[in-house]
CSV table of C-alpha atoms in Angstrom, one decimal:
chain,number,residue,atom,x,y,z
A,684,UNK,CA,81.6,117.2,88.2
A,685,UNK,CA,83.4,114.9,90.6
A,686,UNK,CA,85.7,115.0,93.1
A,687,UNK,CA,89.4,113.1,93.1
A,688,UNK,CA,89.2,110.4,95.6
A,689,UNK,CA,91.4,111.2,99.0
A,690,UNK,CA,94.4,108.5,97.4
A,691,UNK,CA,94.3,110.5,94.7
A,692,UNK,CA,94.6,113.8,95.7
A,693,UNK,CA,97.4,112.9,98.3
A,694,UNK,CA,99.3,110.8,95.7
A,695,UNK,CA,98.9,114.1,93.3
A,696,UNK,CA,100.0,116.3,96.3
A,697,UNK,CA,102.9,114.0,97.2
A,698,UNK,CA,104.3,113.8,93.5
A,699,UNK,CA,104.0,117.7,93.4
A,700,UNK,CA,106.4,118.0,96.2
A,701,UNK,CA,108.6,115.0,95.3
A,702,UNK,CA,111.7,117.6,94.7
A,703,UNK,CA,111.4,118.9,98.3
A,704,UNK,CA,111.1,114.7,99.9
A,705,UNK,CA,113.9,114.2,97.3
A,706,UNK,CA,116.0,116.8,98.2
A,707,UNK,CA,115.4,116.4,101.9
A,708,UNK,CA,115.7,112.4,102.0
A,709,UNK,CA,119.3,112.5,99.9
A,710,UNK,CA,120.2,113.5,103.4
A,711,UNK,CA,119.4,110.1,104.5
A,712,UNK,CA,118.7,107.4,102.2
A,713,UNK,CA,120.5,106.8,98.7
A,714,UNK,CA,119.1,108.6,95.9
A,715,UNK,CA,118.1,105.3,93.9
A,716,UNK,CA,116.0,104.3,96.8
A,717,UNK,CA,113.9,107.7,96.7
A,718,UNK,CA,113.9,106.9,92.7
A,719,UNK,CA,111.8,103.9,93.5
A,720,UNK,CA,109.6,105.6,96.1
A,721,UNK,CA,108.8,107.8,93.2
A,722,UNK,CA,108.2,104.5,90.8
A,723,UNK,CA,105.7,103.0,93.4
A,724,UNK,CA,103.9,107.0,93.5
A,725,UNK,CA,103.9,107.0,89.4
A,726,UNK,CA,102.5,103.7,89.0
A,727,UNK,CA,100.0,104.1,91.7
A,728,UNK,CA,98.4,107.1,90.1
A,729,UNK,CA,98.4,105.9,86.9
A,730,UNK,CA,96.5,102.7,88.5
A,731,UNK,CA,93.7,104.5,90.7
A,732,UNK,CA,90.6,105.0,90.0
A,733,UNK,CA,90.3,108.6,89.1
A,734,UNK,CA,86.9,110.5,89.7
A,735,UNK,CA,88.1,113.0,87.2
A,736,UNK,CA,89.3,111.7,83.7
A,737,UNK,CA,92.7,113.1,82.6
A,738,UNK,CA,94.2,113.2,79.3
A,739,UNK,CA,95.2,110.4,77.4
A,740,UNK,CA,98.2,112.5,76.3
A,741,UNK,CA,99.0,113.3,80.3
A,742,UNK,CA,98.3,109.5,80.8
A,743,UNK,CA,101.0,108.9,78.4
A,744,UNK,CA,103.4,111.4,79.9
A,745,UNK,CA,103.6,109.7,83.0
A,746,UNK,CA,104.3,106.1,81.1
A,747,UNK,CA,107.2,108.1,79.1
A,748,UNK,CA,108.4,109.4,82.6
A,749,UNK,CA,108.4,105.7,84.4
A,750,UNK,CA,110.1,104.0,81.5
A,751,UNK,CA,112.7,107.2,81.0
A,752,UNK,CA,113.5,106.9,84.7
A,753,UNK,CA,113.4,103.1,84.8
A,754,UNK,CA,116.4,103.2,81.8
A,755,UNK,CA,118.5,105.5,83.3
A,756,UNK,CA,118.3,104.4,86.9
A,757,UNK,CA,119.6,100.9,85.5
A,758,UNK,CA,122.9,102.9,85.2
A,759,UNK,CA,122.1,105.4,87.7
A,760,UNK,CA,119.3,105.2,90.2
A,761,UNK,CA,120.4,108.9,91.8
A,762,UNK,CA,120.8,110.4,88.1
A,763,UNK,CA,117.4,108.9,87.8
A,764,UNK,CA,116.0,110.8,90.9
A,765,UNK,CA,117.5,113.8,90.1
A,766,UNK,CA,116.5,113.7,86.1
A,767,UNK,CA,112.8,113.1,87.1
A,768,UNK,CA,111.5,117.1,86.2
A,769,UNK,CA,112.8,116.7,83.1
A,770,UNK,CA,111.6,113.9,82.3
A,771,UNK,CA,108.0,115.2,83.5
A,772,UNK,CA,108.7,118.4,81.6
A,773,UNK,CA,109.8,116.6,78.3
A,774,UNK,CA,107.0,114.5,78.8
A,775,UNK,CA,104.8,117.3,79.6
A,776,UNK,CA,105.5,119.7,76.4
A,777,UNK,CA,105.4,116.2,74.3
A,778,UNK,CA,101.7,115.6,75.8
A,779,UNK,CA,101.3,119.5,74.7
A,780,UNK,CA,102.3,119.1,71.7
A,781,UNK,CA,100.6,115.6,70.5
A,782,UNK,CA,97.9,117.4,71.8
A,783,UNK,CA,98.1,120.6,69.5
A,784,UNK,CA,98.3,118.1,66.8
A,785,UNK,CA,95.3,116.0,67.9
A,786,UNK,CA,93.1,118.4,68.9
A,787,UNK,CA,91.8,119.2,71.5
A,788,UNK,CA,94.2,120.7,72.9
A,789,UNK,CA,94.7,119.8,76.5
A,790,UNK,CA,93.9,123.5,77.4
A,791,UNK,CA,90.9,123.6,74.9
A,792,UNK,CA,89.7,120.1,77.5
A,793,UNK,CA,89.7,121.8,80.7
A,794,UNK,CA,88.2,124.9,79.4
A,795,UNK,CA,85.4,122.8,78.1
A,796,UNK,CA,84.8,121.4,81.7
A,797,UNK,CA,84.0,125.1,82.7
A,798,UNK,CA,82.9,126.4,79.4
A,799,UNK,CA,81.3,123.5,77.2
A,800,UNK,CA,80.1,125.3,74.0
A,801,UNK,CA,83.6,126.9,73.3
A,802,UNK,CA,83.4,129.6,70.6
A,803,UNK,CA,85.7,129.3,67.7
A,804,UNK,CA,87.9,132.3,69.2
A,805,UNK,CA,87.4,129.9,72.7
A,806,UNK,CA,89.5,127.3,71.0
A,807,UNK,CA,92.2,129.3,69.1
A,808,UNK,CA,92.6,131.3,72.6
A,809,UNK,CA,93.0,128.0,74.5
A,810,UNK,CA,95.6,126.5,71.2
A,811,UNK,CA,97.5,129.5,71.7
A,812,UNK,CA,97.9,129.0,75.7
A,813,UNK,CA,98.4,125.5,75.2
A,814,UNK,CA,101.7,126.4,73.1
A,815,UNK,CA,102.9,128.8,75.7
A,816,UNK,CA,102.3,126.0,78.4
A,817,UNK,CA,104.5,123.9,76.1
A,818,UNK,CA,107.2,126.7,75.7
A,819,UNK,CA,106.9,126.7,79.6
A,820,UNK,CA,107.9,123.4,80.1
A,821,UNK,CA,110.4,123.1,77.5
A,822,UNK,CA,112.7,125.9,79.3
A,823,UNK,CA,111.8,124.7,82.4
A,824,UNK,CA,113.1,121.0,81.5
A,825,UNK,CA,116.2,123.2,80.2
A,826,UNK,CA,116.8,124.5,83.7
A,827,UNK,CA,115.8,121.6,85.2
A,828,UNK,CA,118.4,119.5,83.5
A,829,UNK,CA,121.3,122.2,84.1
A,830,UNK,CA,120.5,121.1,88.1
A,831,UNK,CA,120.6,117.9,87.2
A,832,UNK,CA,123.8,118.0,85.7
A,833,UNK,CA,125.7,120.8,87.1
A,834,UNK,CA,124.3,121.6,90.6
A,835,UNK,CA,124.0,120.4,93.6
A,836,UNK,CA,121.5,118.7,95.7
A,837,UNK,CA,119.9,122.1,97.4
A,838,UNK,CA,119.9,123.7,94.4
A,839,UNK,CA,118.0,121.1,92.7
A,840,UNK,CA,115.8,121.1,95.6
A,841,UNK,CA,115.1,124.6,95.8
A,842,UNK,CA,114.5,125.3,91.9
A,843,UNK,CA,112.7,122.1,91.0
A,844,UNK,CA,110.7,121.9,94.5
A,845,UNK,CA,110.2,125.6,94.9
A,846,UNK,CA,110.9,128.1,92.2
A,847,UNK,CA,109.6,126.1,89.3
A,848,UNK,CA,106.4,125.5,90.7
A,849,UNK,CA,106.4,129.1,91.7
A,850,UNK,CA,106.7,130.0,87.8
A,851,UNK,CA,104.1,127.6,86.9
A,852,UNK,CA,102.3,129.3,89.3
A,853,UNK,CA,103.0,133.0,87.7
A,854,UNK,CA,102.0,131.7,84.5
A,855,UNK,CA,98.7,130.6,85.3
A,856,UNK,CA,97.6,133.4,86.6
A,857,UNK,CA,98.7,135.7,84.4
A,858,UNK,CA,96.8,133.8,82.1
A,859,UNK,CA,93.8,133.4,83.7
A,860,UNK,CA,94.1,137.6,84.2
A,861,UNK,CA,94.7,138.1,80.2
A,862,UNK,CA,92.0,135.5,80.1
A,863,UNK,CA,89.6,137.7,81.9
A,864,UNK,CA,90.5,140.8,80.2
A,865,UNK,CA,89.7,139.1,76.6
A,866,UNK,CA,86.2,137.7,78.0
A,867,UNK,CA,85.4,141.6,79.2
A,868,UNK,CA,86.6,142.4,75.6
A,869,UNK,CA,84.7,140.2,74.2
A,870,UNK,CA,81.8,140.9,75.9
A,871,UNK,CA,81.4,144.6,75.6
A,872,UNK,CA,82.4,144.4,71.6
């Protein structure tokens, strides 16, 4: 397996922490001007080479989140800035989602990169996380949009730049540590 190019990994990393430059840059520069800084990002990620492929549903998420911004920064560029985790969470849980329906599932897809004769109990395992990762990012879209809406700038920052990636965080490895425990299972059954 290959590694991301050096673009793409910082382009990756510097979308990841887009809240925090976001949050801090508000200080500085108008929020519609940090909307398009996040445009250029979006757009070049989609457009670099990858060495890795991604999902066409995660392809598509990131279209859905550059055209969602796009429309409301045409009324609101710092709305736009502000609403850009949940548009990536919306568009996250959709790509979830399509992708429950379409199988693989986009959990089922990595596992298969480690793993790639999945048993049957492999892929209903991996549907099942792929819901919760869905559930995940529905509520965290919820949040998300409540400090959009009704907070302000450092506590956008702090729970879209910090504690939500923290969660995500939680999640996966509490996953990958249930996932352990059912291979052991598994393996002394």
């Amino acid at each position: 397996m290959s590694r991301p190019s050096l673009h793409s990994a910082l382009l990756a990393a510097v979308i990841a922490v887009y809240p925090i430059i976001a949050g801090l840059g508000i200080q500085f520069v108008d929020g519609g001007a940090i909307f398009w800084v996040l445009v250029v990002l979006l757009a070049a990620r989609l457009l670099l080479p990858k060495a890795r492929k991604v999902p066409t549903p995660v392809t598509m998420a990131l279209v859905c989140v550059i055209a969602a911004g796009i429309g409301v920064s045409l009324e609101d560029p710092s709305l736009a800035t502000r609403l850009y985790p949940v548009f990536m969470n919306a568009a996250l849980a959709g790509a979830f989602v399509y992708s429950l329906v379409m199988p693989p599932s986009i959990i089922e897809s990595l596992a298969r990169i480690v793993e790639p004769t999945l048993p049957e109990e492999g892929i209903r395992y991996t549907r099942n996380v792929t819901a919760i990762w869905m559930g995940f990012f529905l509520l965290n879209g919820a949040i998300a949009l409540w400090t959009a809406l009704a907070s302000t700038w450092t506590v956008w920052s702090i729970y879209n730049g910090f504690i939500s990636y923290l969660l995500a965080g939680l999640l996966m490895c509490g996953e990958m540590l249930v996932r352990r425990h059912v291979r052991t299972k598994r393996a002394s059954a």
